[in-house]
Amino acid sequence: QVQLVESGGGLVQPGGSLRLSCAASGRIFNIYAMGWYRQAPENQRELVARITNGGNTNYQDSAKGRFTISRDNAKITVYLQMNSLKPEDTAVYYCNAEQGLRNYWGPGTQVTVSS
């Protein structure tokens, strides 16, 4: 089993920034990719950004140019730097780890963008 713990969510004004962190522990060998997903009320969970252990990244279109995902392979930690935040970015953000055919999820951290 892999355990994921997110941190860094909170309330921020439009145009502000937040940095999310997610640390993995447990049976962390062969984690191929880690990523961030989000789910707003009454919406489906959607990919925000993903990074492989080789450093390849992909982003949701709305995140491109504003969000940056990075990974510390030694610490098995993934980060999401979010800039120029908008009210529509408000959601619960979930960390994800891909290990073989298994997906692991963190409990989520709330991000609220509001004035």
Short mmCIF file of N, CA and C in Angstrom, two decimals, residues 8-99:
data_model
loop_
_atom_site.label_atom_id
_atom_site.label_comp_id
_atom_site.label_asym_id
_atom_site.label_seq_id
_atom_site.Cartn_x
_atom_site.Cartn_y
_atom_site.Cartn_z
N GLY A 8 -1.05 22.22 2.01
CA GLY A 8 -0.87 23.47 1.30
C GLY A 8 -2.13 24.12 0.79
N GLY A 9 -3.27 23.49 0.97
CA GLY A 9 -4.51 24.13 0.53
C GLY A 9 -4.91 25.28 1.43
N GLY A 10 -5.96 25.98 1.03
CA GLY A 10 -6.44 27.09 1.85
C GLY A 10 -7.26 28.06 1.06
N LEU A 11 -7.47 29.22 1.65
CA LEU A 11 -8.25 30.29 1.03
C LEU A 11 -7.29 31.34 0.47
N VAL A 12 -7.53 31.72 -0.77
CA VAL A 12 -6.67 32.71 -1.42
C VAL A 12 -7.54 33.61 -2.28
N GLN A 13 -7.12 34.85 -2.44
CA GLN A 13 -7.86 35.78 -3.28
C GLN A 13 -7.57 35.52 -4.76
N PRO A 14 -8.48 35.91 -5.62
CA PRO A 14 -8.21 35.78 -7.07
C PRO A 14 -6.91 36.48 -7.44
N GLY A 15 -6.13 35.81 -8.27
CA GLY A 15 -4.83 36.31 -8.66
C GLY A 15 -3.70 35.86 -7.76
N GLY A 16 -4.04 35.24 -6.65
CA GLY A 16 -3.03 34.79 -5.70
C GLY A 16 -2.41 33.46 -6.07
N SER A 17 -1.55 32.97 -5.18
CA SER A 17 -0.81 31.73 -5.42
C SER A 17 -0.91 30.81 -4.22
N LEU A 18 -0.80 29.52 -4.52
CA LEU A 18 -0.71 28.49 -3.50
C LEU A 18 0.24 27.42 -4.01
N ARG A 19 0.87 26.73 -3.07
CA ARG A 19 1.72 25.60 -3.41
C ARG A 19 1.24 24.38 -2.64
N LEU A 20 0.84 23.37 -3.39
CA LEU A 20 0.41 22.11 -2.79
C LEU A 20 1.57 21.13 -2.77
N SER A 21 1.62 20.34 -1.71
CA SER A 21 2.63 19.29 -1.59
C SER A 21 1.94 17.96 -1.31
N CYS A 22 2.56 16.89 -1.77
CA CYS A 22 2.03 15.55 -1.52
C CYS A 22 3.22 14.62 -1.29
N ALA A 23 3.26 14.03 -0.12
CA ALA A 23 4.33 13.10 0.22
C ALA A 23 3.80 11.67 0.22
N ALA A 24 4.54 10.78 -0.40
CA ALA A 24 4.18 9.37 -0.46
C ALA A 24 5.00 8.58 0.55
N SER A 25 4.37 7.56 1.13
CA SER A 25 5.06 6.68 2.06
C SER A 25 4.49 5.28 1.92
N GLY A 26 5.13 4.34 2.59
CA GLY A 26 4.68 2.94 2.50
C GLY A 26 5.49 2.19 1.45
N ARG A 27 4.79 1.38 0.66
CA ARG A 27 5.46 0.58 -0.38
C ARG A 27 5.60 1.44 -1.64
N ILE A 28 6.59 2.30 -1.62
CA ILE A 28 6.72 3.36 -2.62
C ILE A 28 7.58 2.97 -3.82
N PHE A 29 7.99 1.72 -3.91
CA PHE A 29 8.83 1.33 -5.04
C PHE A 29 7.99 1.34 -6.32
N ASN A 30 8.66 1.63 -7.42
CA ASN A 30 8.03 1.57 -8.75
C ASN A 30 6.81 2.46 -8.91
N ILE A 31 6.80 3.60 -8.22
CA ILE A 31 5.76 4.58 -8.53
C ILE A 31 6.15 5.25 -9.83
N TYR A 32 5.35 5.07 -10.85
CA TYR A 32 5.71 5.56 -12.18
C TYR A 32 5.37 7.02 -12.36
N ALA A 33 4.22 7.42 -11.89
CA ALA A 33 3.78 8.80 -12.09
C ALA A 33 2.99 9.27 -10.87
N MET A 34 3.04 10.57 -10.65
CA MET A 34 2.23 11.19 -9.62
C MET A 34 1.53 12.40 -10.23
N GLY A 35 0.41 12.74 -9.65
CA GLY A 35 -0.32 13.85 -10.24
C GLY A 35 -1.30 14.47 -9.27
N TRP A 36 -1.94 15.52 -9.77
CA TRP A 36 -2.97 16.23 -9.02
C TRP A 36 -4.26 16.23 -9.82
N TYR A 37 -5.32 15.90 -9.14
CA TYR A 37 -6.66 15.95 -9.70
C TYR A 37 -7.49 16.89 -8.80
N ARG A 38 -8.61 17.34 -9.33
CA ARG A 38 -9.48 18.17 -8.50
C ARG A 38 -10.94 17.84 -8.78
N GLN A 39 -11.75 18.12 -7.79
CA GLN A 39 -13.19 17.89 -7.91
C GLN A 39 -13.94 19.01 -7.23
N ALA A 40 -14.70 19.73 -8.04
CA ALA A 40 -15.58 20.78 -7.52
C ALA A 40 -16.95 20.17 -7.26
N PRO A 41 -17.75 20.83 -6.40
CA PRO A 41 -19.09 20.29 -6.11
C PRO A 41 -19.88 20.04 -7.38
N GLU A 42 -20.49 18.88 -7.46
CA GLU A 42 -21.35 18.47 -8.58
C GLU A 42 -20.58 18.26 -9.88
N ASN A 43 -19.27 18.25 -9.80
CA ASN A 43 -18.46 17.97 -10.99
C ASN A 43 -17.71 16.65 -10.81
N GLN A 44 -17.26 16.10 -11.93
CA GLN A 44 -16.44 14.89 -11.87
C GLN A 44 -15.00 15.27 -11.52
N ARG A 45 -14.29 14.30 -10.97
CA ARG A 45 -12.87 14.52 -10.70
C ARG A 45 -12.13 14.63 -12.03
N GLU A 46 -11.23 15.61 -12.12
CA GLU A 46 -10.52 15.85 -13.37
C GLU A 46 -9.03 16.01 -13.11
N LEU A 47 -8.26 15.61 -14.11
CA LEU A 47 -6.81 15.77 -14.04
C LEU A 47 -6.45 17.24 -14.11
N VAL A 48 -5.54 17.66 -13.24
CA VAL A 48 -4.97 19.00 -13.31
C VAL A 48 -3.58 18.94 -13.93
N ALA A 49 -2.73 18.09 -13.37
CA ALA A 49 -1.36 17.96 -13.87
C ALA A 49 -0.81 16.61 -13.43
N ARG A 50 0.11 16.10 -14.23
CA ARG A 50 0.70 14.79 -13.96
C ARG A 50 2.16 14.82 -14.36
N ILE A 51 3.00 14.10 -13.60
CA ILE A 51 4.43 14.03 -13.91
C ILE A 51 4.92 12.61 -13.72
N THR A 52 5.69 12.12 -14.68
CA THR A 52 6.25 10.79 -14.58
C THR A 52 7.59 10.83 -13.84
N ASN A 53 8.11 9.66 -13.49
CA ASN A 53 9.39 9.66 -12.79
C ASN A 53 10.53 10.06 -13.71
N GLY A 54 10.26 10.14 -15.00
CA GLY A 54 11.26 10.65 -15.94
C GLY A 54 11.14 12.14 -16.17
N GLY A 55 10.15 12.75 -15.54
CA GLY A 55 9.99 14.20 -15.66
C GLY A 55 9.04 14.67 -16.74
N ASN A 56 8.42 13.74 -17.44
CA ASN A 56 7.44 14.15 -18.45
C ASN A 56 6.17 14.64 -17.77
N THR A 57 5.63 15.74 -18.27
CA THR A 57 4.45 16.35 -17.65
C THR A 57 3.32 16.52 -18.65
N ASN A 58 2.12 16.53 -18.12
CA ASN A 58 0.98 16.97 -18.92
C ASN A 58 0.02 17.71 -18.01
N TYR A 59 -0.68 18.67 -18.60
CA TYR A 59 -1.54 19.58 -17.86
C TYR A 59 -2.92 19.66 -18.51
N GLN A 60 -3.90 19.90 -17.69
CA GLN A 60 -5.21 20.31 -18.19
C GLN A 60 -5.04 21.66 -18.88
N ASP A 61 -5.80 21.91 -19.92
CA ASP A 61 -5.64 23.15 -20.69
C ASP A 61 -5.76 24.39 -19.79
N SER A 62 -6.70 24.37 -18.85
CA SER A 62 -6.91 25.57 -18.02
C SER A 62 -5.76 25.82 -17.06
N ALA A 63 -4.91 24.82 -16.85
CA ALA A 63 -3.78 24.95 -15.94
C ALA A 63 -2.50 25.39 -16.64
N LYS A 64 -2.45 25.22 -17.93
CA LYS A 64 -1.23 25.55 -18.67
C LYS A 64 -0.89 27.02 -18.53
N GLY A 65 0.36 27.30 -18.23
CA GLY A 65 0.81 28.67 -18.08
C GLY A 65 0.59 29.26 -16.71
N ARG A 66 -0.22 28.60 -15.89
CA ARG A 66 -0.48 29.09 -14.53
C ARG A 66 0.03 28.14 -13.46
N PHE A 67 -0.07 26.85 -13.71
CA PHE A 67 0.31 25.84 -12.73
C PHE A 67 1.58 25.13 -13.19
N THR A 68 2.40 24.74 -12.22
CA THR A 68 3.61 23.98 -12.51
C THR A 68 3.70 22.80 -11.56
N ILE A 69 3.83 21.61 -12.13
CA ILE A 69 4.01 20.41 -11.31
C ILE A 69 5.48 20.04 -11.30
N SER A 70 5.95 19.61 -10.14
CA SER A 70 7.34 19.17 -10.02
C SER A 70 7.39 18.00 -9.04
N ARG A 71 8.53 17.32 -9.07
CA ARG A 71 8.62 16.08 -8.28
C ARG A 71 10.02 15.96 -7.72
N ASP A 72 10.10 15.56 -6.47
CA ASP A 72 11.37 15.24 -5.83
C ASP A 72 11.40 13.71 -5.70
N ASN A 73 12.12 13.07 -6.58
CA ASN A 73 12.12 11.61 -6.60
C ASN A 73 12.75 11.02 -5.34
N ALA A 74 13.72 11.72 -4.77
CA ALA A 74 14.37 11.21 -3.56
C ALA A 74 13.39 11.20 -2.39
N LYS A 75 12.53 12.22 -2.32
CA LYS A 75 11.58 12.33 -1.23
C LYS A 75 10.22 11.74 -1.57
N ILE A 76 10.09 11.28 -2.80
CA ILE A 76 8.80 10.78 -3.30
C ILE A 76 7.71 11.79 -2.96
N THR A 77 7.95 13.01 -3.36
CA THR A 77 7.03 14.11 -3.10
C THR A 77 6.75 14.84 -4.41
N VAL A 78 5.50 15.22 -4.57
CA VAL A 78 5.12 15.98 -5.75
C VAL A 78 4.53 17.31 -5.30
N TYR A 79 4.80 18.35 -6.08
CA TYR A 79 4.35 19.70 -5.76
C TYR A 79 3.50 20.24 -6.90
N LEU A 80 2.60 21.13 -6.56
CA LEU A 80 1.85 21.86 -7.56
C LEU A 80 1.87 23.34 -7.19
N GLN A 81 2.62 24.10 -7.95
CA GLN A 81 2.65 25.55 -7.78
C GLN A 81 1.53 26.15 -8.61
N MET A 82 0.62 26.83 -7.95
CA MET A 82 -0.54 27.40 -8.63
C MET A 82 -0.47 28.92 -8.53
N ASN A 83 -0.39 29.57 -9.67
CA ASN A 83 -0.34 31.03 -9.74
C ASN A 83 -1.57 31.55 -10.48
N SER A 84 -1.81 32.83 -10.34
CA SER A 84 -2.94 33.49 -11.02
C SER A 84 -4.24 32.71 -10.81
N LEU A 85 -4.50 32.37 -9.59
CA LEU A 85 -5.66 31.55 -9.28
C LEU A 85 -6.96 32.28 -9.57
N LYS A 86 -7.95 31.52 -10.00
CA LYS A 86 -9.25 32.03 -10.37
C LYS A 86 -10.32 31.36 -9.51
N PRO A 87 -11.46 32.01 -9.36
CA PRO A 87 -12.54 31.37 -8.58
C PRO A 87 -12.91 29.98 -9.10
N GLU A 88 -12.81 29.78 -10.40
CA GLU A 88 -13.15 28.47 -10.96
C GLU A 88 -12.13 27.38 -10.62
N ASP A 89 -11.02 27.76 -10.01
CA ASP A 89 -10.05 26.76 -9.53
C ASP A 89 -10.47 26.19 -8.17
N THR A 90 -11.50 26.74 -7.58
CA THR A 90 -11.97 26.24 -6.29
C THR A 90 -12.42 24.80 -6.39
N ALA A 91 -11.85 23.95 -5.56
CA ALA A 91 -12.15 22.52 -5.59
C ALA A 91 -11.38 21.83 -4.48
N VAL A 92 -11.68 20.57 -4.29
CA VAL A 92 -10.82 19.71 -3.47
C VAL A 92 -9.77 19.12 -4.40
N TYR A 93 -8.52 19.27 -4.03
CA TYR A 93 -7.41 18.78 -4.85
C TYR A 93 -6.88 17.48 -4.24
N TYR A 94 -6.77 16.47 -5.10
CA TYR A 94 -6.34 15.15 -4.67
C TYR A 94 -5.01 14.78 -5.31
N CYS A 95 -4.13 14.23 -4.51
CA CYS A 95 -2.88 13.69 -5.02
C CYS A 95 -3.11 12.25 -5.47
N ASN A 96 -2.43 11.88 -6.53
CA ASN A 96 -2.56 10.53 -7.09
C ASN A 96 -1.19 9.95 -7.36
N ALA A 97 -1.05 8.64 -7.13
CA ALA A 97 0.19 7.94 -7.47
C ALA A 97 -0.18 6.69 -8.27
N GLU A 98 0.56 6.48 -9.35
CA GLU A 98 0.35 5.31 -10.20
C GLU A 98 1.48 4.31 -9.95
N GLN A 99 1.09 3.10 -9.59
CA GLN A 99 2.07 2.05 -9.31
C GLN A 99 1.58 0.79 -10.01
#
